[in-house]
CSV table of C-alpha atoms in Angstrom, one decimal:
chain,number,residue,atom,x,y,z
A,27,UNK,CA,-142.7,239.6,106.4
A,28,UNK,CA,-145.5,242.1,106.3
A,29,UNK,CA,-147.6,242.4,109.7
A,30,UNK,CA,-151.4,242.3,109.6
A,31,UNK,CA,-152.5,246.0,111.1
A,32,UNK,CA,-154.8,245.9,113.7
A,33,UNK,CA,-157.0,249.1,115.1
A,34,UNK,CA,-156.9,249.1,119.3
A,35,UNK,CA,-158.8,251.4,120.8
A,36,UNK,CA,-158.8,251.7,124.7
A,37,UNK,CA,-159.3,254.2,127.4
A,38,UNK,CA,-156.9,252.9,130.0
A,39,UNK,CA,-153.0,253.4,128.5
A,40,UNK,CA,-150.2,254.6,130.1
A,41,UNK,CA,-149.4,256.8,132.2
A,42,UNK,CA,-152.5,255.0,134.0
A,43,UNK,CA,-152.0,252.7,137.0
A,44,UNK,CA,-154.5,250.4,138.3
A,45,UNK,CA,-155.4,247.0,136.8
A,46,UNK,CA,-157.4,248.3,134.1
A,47,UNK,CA,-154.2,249.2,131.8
A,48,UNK,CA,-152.5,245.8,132.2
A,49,UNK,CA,-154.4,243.7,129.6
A,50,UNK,CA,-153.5,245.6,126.3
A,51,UNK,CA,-149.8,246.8,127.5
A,52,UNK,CA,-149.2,243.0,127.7
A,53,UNK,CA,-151.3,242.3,124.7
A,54,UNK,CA,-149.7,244.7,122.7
A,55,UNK,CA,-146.2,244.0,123.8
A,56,UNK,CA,-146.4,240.1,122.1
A,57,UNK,CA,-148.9,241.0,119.2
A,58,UNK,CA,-145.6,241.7,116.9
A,59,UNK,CA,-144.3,238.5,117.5
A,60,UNK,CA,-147.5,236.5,116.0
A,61,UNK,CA,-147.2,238.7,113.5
A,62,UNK,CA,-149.3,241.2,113.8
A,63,UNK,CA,-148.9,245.0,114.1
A,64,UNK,CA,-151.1,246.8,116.9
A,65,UNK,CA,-151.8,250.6,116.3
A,66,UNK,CA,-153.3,251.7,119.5
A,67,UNK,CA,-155.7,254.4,120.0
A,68,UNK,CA,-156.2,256.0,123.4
A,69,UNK,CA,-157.3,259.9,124.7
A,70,UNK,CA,-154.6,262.3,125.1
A,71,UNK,CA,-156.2,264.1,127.9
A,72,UNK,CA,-157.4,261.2,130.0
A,73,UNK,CA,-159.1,261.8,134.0
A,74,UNK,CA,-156.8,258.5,135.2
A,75,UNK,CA,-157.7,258.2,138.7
A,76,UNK,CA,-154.2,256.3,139.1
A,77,UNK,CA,-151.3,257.0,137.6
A,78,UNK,CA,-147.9,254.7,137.6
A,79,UNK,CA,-145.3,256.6,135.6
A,80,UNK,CA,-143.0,253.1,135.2
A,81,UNK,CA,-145.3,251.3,133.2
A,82,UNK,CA,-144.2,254.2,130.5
A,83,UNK,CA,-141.1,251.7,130.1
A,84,UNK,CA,-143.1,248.9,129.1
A,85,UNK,CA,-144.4,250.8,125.8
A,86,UNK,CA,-142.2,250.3,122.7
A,87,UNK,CA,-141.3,253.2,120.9
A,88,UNK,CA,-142.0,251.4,117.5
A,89,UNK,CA,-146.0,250.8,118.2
A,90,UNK,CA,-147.8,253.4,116.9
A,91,UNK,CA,-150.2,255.2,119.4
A,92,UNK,CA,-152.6,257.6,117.9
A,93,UNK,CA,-153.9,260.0,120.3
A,94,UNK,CA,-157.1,262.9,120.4
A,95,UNK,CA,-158.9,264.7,123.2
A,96,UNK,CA,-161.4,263.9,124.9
A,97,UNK,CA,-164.0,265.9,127.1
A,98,UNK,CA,-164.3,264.4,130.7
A,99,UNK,CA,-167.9,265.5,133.2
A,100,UNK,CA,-165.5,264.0,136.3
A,101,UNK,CA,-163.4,267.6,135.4
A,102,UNK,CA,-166.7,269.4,135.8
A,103,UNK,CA,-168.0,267.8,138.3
A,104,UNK,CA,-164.9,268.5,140.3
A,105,UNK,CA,-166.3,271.8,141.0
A,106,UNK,CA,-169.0,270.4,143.1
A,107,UNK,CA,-166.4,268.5,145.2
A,108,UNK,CA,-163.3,267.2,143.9
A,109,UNK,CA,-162.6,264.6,146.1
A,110,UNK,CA,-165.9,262.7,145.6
A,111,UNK,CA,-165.9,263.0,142.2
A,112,UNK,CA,-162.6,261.6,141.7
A,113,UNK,CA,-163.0,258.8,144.3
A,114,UNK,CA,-166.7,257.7,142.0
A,115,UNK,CA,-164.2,257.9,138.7
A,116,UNK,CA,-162.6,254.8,140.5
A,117,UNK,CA,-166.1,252.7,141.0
A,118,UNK,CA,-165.7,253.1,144.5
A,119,UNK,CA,-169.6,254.6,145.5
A,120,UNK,CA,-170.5,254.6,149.6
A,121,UNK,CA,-173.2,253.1,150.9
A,122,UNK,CA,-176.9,254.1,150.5
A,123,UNK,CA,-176.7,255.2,154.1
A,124,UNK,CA,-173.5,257.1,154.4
A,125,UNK,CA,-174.1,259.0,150.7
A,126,UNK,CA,-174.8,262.8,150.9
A,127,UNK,CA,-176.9,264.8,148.5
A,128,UNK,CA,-174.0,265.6,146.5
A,129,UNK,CA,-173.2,261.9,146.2
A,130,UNK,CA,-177.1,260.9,145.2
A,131,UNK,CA,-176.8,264.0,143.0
A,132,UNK,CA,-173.0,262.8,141.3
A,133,UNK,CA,-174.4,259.4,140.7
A,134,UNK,CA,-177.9,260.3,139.2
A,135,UNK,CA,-176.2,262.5,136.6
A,136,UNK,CA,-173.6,259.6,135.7
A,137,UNK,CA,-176.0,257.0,135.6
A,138,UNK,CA,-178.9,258.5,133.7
A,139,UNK,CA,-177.2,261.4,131.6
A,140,UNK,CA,-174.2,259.8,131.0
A,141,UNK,CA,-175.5,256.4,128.9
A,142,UNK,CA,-173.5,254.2,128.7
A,143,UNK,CA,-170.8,255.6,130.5
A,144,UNK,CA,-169.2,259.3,131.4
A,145,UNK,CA,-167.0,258.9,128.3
A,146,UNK,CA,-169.8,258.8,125.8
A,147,UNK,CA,-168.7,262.5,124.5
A,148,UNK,CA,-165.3,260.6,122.8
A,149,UNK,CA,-167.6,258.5,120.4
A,150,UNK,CA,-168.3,261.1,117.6
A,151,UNK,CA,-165.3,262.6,117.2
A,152,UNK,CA,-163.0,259.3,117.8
A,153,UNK,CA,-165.2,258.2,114.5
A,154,UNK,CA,-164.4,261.1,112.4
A,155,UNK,CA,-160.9,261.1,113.2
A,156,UNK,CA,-160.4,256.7,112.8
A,157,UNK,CA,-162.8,256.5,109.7
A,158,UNK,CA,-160.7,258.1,107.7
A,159,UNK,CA,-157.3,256.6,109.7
A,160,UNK,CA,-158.6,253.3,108.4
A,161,UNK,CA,-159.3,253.9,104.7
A,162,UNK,CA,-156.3,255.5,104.5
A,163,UNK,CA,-153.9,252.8,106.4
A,164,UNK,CA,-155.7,249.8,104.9
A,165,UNK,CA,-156.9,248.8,108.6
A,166,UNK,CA,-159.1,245.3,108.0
A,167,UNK,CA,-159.8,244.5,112.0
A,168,UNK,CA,-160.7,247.0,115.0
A,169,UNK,CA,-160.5,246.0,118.3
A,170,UNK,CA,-162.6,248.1,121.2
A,171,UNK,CA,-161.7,247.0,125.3
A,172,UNK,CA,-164.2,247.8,127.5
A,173,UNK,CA,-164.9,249.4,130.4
A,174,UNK,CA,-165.6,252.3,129.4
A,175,UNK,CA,-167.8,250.3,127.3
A,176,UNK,CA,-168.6,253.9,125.2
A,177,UNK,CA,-165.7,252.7,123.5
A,178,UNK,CA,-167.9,249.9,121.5
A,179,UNK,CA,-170.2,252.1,120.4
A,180,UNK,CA,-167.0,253.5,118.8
A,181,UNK,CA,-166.4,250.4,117.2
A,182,UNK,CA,-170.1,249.9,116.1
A,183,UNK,CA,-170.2,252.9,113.8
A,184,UNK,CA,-166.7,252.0,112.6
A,185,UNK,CA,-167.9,248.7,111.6
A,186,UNK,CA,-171.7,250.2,110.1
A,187,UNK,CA,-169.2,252.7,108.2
A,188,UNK,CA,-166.1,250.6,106.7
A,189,UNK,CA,-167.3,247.2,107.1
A,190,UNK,CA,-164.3,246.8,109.1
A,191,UNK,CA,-164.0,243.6,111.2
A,192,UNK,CA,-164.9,244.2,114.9
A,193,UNK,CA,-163.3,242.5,117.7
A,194,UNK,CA,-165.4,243.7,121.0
A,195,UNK,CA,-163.1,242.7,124.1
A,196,UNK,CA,-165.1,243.0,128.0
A,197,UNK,CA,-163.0,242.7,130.2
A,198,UNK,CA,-165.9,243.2,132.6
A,199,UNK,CA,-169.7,242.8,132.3
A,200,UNK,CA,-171.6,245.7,130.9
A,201,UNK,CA,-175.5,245.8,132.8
A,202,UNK,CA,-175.2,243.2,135.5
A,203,UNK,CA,-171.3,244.5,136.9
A,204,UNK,CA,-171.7,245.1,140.7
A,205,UNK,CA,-172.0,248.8,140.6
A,206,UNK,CA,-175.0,248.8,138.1
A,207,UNK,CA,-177.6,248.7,140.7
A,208,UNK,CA,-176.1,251.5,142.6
A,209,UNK,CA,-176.3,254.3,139.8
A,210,UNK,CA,-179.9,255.0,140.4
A,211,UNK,CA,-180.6,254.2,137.4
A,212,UNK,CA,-184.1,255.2,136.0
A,213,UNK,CA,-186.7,252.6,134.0
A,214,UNK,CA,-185.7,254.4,130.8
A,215,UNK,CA,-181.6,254.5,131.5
A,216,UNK,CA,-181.6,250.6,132.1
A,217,UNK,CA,-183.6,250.0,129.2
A,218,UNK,CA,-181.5,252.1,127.2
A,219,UNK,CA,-178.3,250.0,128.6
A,220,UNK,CA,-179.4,247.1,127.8
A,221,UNK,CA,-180.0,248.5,124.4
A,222,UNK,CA,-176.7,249.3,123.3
A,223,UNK,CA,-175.2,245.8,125.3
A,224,UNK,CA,-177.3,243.8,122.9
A,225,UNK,CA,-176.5,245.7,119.9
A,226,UNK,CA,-173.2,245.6,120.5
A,227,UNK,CA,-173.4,241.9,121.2
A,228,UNK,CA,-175.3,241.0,118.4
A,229,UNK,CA,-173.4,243.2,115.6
A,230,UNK,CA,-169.5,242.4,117.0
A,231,UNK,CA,-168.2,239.8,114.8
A,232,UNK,CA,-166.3,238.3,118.0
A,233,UNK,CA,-166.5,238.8,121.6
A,234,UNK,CA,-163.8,238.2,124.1
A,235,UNK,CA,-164.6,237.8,127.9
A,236,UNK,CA,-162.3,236.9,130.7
A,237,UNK,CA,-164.6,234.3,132.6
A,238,UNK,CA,-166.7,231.5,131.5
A,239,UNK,CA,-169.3,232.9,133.7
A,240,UNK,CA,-169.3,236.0,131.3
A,241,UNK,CA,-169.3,233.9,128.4
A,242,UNK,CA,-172.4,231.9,129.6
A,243,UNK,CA,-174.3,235.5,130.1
A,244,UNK,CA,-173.7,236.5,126.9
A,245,UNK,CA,-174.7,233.7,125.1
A,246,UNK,CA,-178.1,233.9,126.2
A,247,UNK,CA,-178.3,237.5,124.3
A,248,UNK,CA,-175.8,236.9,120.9
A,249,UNK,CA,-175.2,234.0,119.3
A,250,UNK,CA,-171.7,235.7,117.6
A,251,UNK,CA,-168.4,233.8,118.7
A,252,UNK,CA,-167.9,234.4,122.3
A,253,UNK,CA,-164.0,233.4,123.4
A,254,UNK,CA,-162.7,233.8,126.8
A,255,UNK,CA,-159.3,234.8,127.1
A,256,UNK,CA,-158.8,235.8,130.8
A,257,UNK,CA,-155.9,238.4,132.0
A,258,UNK,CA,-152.4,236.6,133.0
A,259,UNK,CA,-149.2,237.1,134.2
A,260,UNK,CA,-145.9,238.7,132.7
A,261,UNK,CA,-142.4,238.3,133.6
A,262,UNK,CA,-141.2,241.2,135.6
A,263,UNK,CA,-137.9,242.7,136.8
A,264,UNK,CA,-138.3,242.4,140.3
A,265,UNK,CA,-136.2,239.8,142.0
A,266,UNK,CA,-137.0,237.3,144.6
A,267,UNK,CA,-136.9,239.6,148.3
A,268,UNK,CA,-136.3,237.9,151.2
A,269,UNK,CA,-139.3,236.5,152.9
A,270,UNK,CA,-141.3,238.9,155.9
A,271,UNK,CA,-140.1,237.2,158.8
A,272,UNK,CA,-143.7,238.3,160.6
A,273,UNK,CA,-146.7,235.9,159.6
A,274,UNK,CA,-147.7,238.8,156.9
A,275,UNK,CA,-151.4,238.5,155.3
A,276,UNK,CA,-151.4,240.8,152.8
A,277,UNK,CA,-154.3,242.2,150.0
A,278,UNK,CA,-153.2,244.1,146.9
A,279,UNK,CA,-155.9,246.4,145.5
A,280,UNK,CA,-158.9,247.9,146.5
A,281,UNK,CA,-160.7,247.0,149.8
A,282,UNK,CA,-164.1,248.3,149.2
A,283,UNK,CA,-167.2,248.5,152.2
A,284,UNK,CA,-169.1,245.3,150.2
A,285,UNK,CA,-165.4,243.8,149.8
A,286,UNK,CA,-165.2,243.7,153.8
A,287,UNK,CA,-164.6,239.8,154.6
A,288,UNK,CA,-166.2,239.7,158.7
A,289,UNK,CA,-165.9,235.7,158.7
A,290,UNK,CA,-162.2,236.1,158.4
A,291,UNK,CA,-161.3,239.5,160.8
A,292,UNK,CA,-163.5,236.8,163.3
A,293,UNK,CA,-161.2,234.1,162.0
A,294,UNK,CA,-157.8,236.5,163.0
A,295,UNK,CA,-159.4,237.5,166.7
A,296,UNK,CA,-159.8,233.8,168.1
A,297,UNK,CA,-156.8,233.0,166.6
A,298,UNK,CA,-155.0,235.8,168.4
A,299,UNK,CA,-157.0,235.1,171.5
A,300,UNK,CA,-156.0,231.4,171.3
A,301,UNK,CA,-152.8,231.0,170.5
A,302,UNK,CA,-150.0,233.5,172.2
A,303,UNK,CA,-147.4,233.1,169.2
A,304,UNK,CA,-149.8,234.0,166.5
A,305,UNK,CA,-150.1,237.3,168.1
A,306,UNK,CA,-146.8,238.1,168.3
A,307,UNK,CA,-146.2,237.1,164.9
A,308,UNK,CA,-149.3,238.4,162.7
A,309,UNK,CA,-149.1,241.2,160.5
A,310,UNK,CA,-151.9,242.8,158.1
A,311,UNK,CA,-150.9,244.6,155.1
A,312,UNK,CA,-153.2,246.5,153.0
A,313,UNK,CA,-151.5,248.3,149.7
A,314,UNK,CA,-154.5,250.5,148.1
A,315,UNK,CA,-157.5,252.2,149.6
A,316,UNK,CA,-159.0,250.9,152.7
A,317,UNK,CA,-162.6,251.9,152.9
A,318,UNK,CA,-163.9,253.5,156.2
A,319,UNK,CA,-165.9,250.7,156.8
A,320,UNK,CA,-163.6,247.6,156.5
A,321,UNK,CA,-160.9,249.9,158.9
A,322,UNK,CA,-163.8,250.1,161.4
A,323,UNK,CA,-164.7,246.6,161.4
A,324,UNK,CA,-160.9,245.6,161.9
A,325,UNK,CA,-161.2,248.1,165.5
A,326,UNK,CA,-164.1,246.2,166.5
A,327,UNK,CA,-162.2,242.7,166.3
A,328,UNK,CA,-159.5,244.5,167.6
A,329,UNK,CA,-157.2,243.9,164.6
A,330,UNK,CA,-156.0,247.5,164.3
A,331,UNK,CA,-152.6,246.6,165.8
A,332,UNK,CA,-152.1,244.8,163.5
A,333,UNK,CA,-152.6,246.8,160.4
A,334,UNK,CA,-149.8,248.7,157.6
A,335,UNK,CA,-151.6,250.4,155.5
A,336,UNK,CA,-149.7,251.3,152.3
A,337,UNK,CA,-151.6,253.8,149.9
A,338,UNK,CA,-151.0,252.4,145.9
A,339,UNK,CA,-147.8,251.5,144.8
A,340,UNK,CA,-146.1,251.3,141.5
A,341,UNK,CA,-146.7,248.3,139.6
A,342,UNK,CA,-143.2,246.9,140.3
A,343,UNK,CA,-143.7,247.5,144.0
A,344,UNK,CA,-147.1,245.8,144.2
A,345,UNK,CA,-145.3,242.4,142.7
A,346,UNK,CA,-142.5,242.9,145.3
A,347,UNK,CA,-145.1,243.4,148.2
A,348,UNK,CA,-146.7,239.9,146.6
A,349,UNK,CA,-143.3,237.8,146.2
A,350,UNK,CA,-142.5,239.0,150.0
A,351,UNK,CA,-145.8,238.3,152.0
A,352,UNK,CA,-145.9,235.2,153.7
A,353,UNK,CA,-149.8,234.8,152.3
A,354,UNK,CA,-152.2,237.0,149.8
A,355,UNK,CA,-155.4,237.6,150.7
A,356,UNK,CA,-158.1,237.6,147.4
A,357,UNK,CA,-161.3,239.1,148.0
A,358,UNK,CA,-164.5,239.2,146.1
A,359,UNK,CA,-167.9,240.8,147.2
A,360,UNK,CA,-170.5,237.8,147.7
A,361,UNK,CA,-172.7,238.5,145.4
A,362,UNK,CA,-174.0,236.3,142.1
A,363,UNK,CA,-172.5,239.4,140.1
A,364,UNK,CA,-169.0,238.7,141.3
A,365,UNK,CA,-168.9,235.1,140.4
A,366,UNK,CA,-167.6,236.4,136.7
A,367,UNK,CA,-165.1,238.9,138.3
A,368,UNK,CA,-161.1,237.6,138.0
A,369,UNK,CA,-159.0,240.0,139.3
A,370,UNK,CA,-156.0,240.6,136.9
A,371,UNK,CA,-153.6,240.0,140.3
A,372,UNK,CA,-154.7,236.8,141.0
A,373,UNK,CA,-152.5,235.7,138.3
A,374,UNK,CA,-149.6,237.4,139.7
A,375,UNK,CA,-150.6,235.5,143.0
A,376,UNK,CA,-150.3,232.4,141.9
A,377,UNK,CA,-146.5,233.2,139.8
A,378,UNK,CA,-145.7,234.6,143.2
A,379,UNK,CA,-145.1,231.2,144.8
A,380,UNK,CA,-147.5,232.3,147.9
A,381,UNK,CA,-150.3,230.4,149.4
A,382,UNK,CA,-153.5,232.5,148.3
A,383,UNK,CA,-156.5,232.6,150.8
A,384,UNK,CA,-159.2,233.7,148.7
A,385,UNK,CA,-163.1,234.7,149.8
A,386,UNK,CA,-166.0,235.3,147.6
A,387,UNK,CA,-169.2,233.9,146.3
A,388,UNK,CA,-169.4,230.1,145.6
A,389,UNK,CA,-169.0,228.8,142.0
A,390,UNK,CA,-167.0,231.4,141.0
A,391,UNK,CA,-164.1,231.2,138.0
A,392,UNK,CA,-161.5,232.4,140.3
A,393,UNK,CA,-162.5,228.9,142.9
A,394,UNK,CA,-162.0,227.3,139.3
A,395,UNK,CA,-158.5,228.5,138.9
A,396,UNK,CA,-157.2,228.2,142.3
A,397,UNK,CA,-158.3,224.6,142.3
A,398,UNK,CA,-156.9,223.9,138.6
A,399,UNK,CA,-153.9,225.0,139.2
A,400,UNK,CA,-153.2,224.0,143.1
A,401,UNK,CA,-152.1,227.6,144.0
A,402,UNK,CA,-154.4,228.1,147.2
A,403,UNK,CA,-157.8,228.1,149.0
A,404,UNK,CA,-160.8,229.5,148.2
A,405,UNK,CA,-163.8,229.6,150.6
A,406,UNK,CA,-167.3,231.1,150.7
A,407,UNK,CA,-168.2,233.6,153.6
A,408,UNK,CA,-169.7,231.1,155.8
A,409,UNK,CA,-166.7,228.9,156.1
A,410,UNK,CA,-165.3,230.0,159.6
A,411,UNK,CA,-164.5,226.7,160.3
A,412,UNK,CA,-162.7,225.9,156.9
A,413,UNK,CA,-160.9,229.0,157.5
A,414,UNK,CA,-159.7,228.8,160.7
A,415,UNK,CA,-158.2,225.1,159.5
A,416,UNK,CA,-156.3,226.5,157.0
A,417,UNK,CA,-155.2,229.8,158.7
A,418,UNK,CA,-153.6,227.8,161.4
A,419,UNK,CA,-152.0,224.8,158.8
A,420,UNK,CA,-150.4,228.2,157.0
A,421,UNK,CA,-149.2,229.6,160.1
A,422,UNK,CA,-147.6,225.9,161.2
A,423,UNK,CA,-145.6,226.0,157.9
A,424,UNK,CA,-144.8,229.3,158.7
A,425,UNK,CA,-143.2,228.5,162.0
A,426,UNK,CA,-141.7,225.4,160.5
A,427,UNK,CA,-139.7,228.0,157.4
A,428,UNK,CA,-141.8,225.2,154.5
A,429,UNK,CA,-145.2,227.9,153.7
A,430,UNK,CA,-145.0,228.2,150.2
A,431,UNK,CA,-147.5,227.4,146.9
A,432,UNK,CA,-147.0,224.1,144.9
A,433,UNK,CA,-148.8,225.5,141.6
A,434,UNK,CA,-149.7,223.3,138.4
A,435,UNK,CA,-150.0,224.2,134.9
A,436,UNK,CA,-149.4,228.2,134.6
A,437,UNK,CA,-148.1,228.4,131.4
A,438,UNK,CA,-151.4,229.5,129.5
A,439,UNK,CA,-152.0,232.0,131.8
A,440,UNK,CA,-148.7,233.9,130.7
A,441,UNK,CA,-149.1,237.0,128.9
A,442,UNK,CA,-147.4,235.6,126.1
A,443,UNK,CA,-149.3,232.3,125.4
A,444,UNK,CA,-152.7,234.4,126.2
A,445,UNK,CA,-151.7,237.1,123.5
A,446,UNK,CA,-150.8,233.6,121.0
A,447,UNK,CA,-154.5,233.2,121.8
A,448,UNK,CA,-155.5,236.2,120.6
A,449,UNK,CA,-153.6,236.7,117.5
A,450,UNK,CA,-155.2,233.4,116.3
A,451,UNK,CA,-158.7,235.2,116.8
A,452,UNK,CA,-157.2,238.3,114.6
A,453,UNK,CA,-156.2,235.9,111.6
A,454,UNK,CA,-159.1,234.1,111.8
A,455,UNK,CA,-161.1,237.1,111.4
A,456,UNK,CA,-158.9,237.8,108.4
């Protein structure tokens, strides 16, 4: 049977590490068996601030991957100070107070010269070189993944050139993302965002988003199909680890200054204070970067005992850390921008049969899922009390040898069922 070609065209491929890659790997694996044939389209020269070499495995010799270069500022900007433009590649920007003039400086330039994003340069030549890839291959649907949402404008021209059918996939916000704000963005550069967002809203012939909360936002700007199909989980080759015999609290990912969670490092101290086994038992583990900040708020509470700090790990490694940890710790900034924000582990979490105690913003999609599918707590930042229940409920199953997650419904979360999902959008567009 003949497969339907489909265009991909994404930034984030590996050798990249990071959550950012994870969506189209997975998508792209299961797009064959729904009968359709991905041709993916990524740079060849890419400024990954992450790199996992393994998730090479995971990319099948028979997809076609096309590949050009692509000119990078974070390269150039390198010369001004290497580490600071590397650390701003990966979204993490200090606070106001603590920024230099080199950071001010850094994040002028990439917020106001570099519109919509520092990978703008790719646009032009990435048309040139897929306008002709599709009238010669007979491609009928294009799909762009964004951030770096550049890579729609990509598939705007395609579309105003071919007539191709354009599938324009967020997997986060574009102009009201946390981060916006703190670009220093002038009158002009935000206009000129929200430009291009609409556009690209309004001409797509689908959108996909991974939150209803998205989905809502958009549909006050485009009135083009809108479909939420959120990230998921795969299976994996790690095997079940024996359980940390300390009462281990552990966070995969980024712990970012605004990500800093105060209520519960208060939570930990009384609890330590209070109870003489709890301190001999408790463990923090952190696997990714620790910002300054939340390290110095852990001294202050007196936590930093208690603290392993693990720099980033291999994809395999992080689901291993997760499967091991007696509970996972989600946390999300507490801010009405975050409430659309899913972070592509949580649905590793919840596969990982471990209680998650989750903190962010109330009314948020991730307090959706948890409660949907009975795979842990979720709280807002001024539930000390709430927290302190649970905490100590966790650590008495702990001590009993029971503390483990009693999920419901999963299924359509798996990569496969979620990539089913898509491939119906694909054909439909056909």
């Amino acid at each position: 049977m003949t497969k339907t070609k489909v265009l991909i065209i994404a930034y984030y491929w590996p050798p990249a590490g990071g959550p950012g890659v994870q969506r189209w790997l997975k998508f792209v694996k299961y797009l064959p068996e729904f009968g359709i044939e991905p041709v993916v389209y990524v740079p060849s020269n890419p400024s990954y601030p992450i790199i996992d070499e393994t998730l090479l495995e995971e990319v099948s010799n028979e997809i076609t991957i096309l590949k050009q270069p692509i000119k990078e500022p974070y390269k150039f900007a390198g010369f001004l100070s290497k580490s600071k433009s590397k650390t701003i590649s990966k979204g993490i920007i200090p606070k106001d107070k603590q920024q230099s003039i080199i950071d001010k400086l850094l994040l002028f330039v990439r917020g106001n010269f570099f519109i919509p994003d520092a990978r703008k340069s790719w646009v032009r030549p990435s048309f040139r070189y897929l306008d002709t890839y599709i009238s010669d291959y007979n491609i009928e649907t294009v799909i762009t993944t964004g951030p770096p949402h550049s890579l729609h404008l990509i598939g705007l021209k395609l579309q105003k050139s071919s007539g191709v059918n354009w599938i324009a996939d967020f997997r986060d916000p574009w102009t009201t993302i946390g981060y916006h704000k703190q670009l220093k963005l002038t009158n002009y550069a935000k206009q000129k965002h929200k430009a291009l967002e609409k556009e690209v809203l309004q001409k797509a012939n689908q959108i996909i988003v991974t939150s209803e909360v998205t989905k809502k936002e958009f549909s006050n700007i485009t009135d083009k199909p809108i479909s939420v199909i959120t990230n998921g989980y795969d299976r994996n080759s790690v095997g079940n680890p024996p359980l940390d015999k300390k009462f281990t609290l552990a966070h995969i990912g980024s712990l970012l200054s605004k990500r800093n969670p105060e209520v519960l490092w208060k939570v930990l101290k009384e609890l330590l204070e209070e109870h003489a086994d709890f301190a001999k038992d408790l463990e923090l583990h952190f696997i990714g970067s620790v910002s300054a900040d939340v390290l110095e708020t852990l001294k202050l509470y007196g936590l930093s005992s208690y603290v392993n700090k693990h720099s980033y790990v291999t994809h395999n490694k992080a689901i291993e850390f997760q499967k091991k940890s007696q509970v996972l710790l989600l946390i999300e900034i507490d801010s009405d921008e975050t409430k659309c924000i899913i972070p592509g582990k949580l649905f590793e979490y919840m596969v990982s049969n471990r209680p998650i105690l989750a903190i962010g913003p109330k009314d948020s999609d991730v307090e959706t899922i948890l409660k949907e599918t009975n795979t842990g707590s979720y709280f807002n930042y001024q539930d000390h009390d709430a927290i302190k229940r649970t905490l100590l409920n966790f650590y008495k199953s702990y001590k009993e040898g029971n503390l483990k997650s009693h999920a419901i419904g999963l299924q359509k979360y798996s990569r496969q069922a979620l990539t089913e999902s898509l491939s119906k959008l694909i054909l439909w567009e056909l």
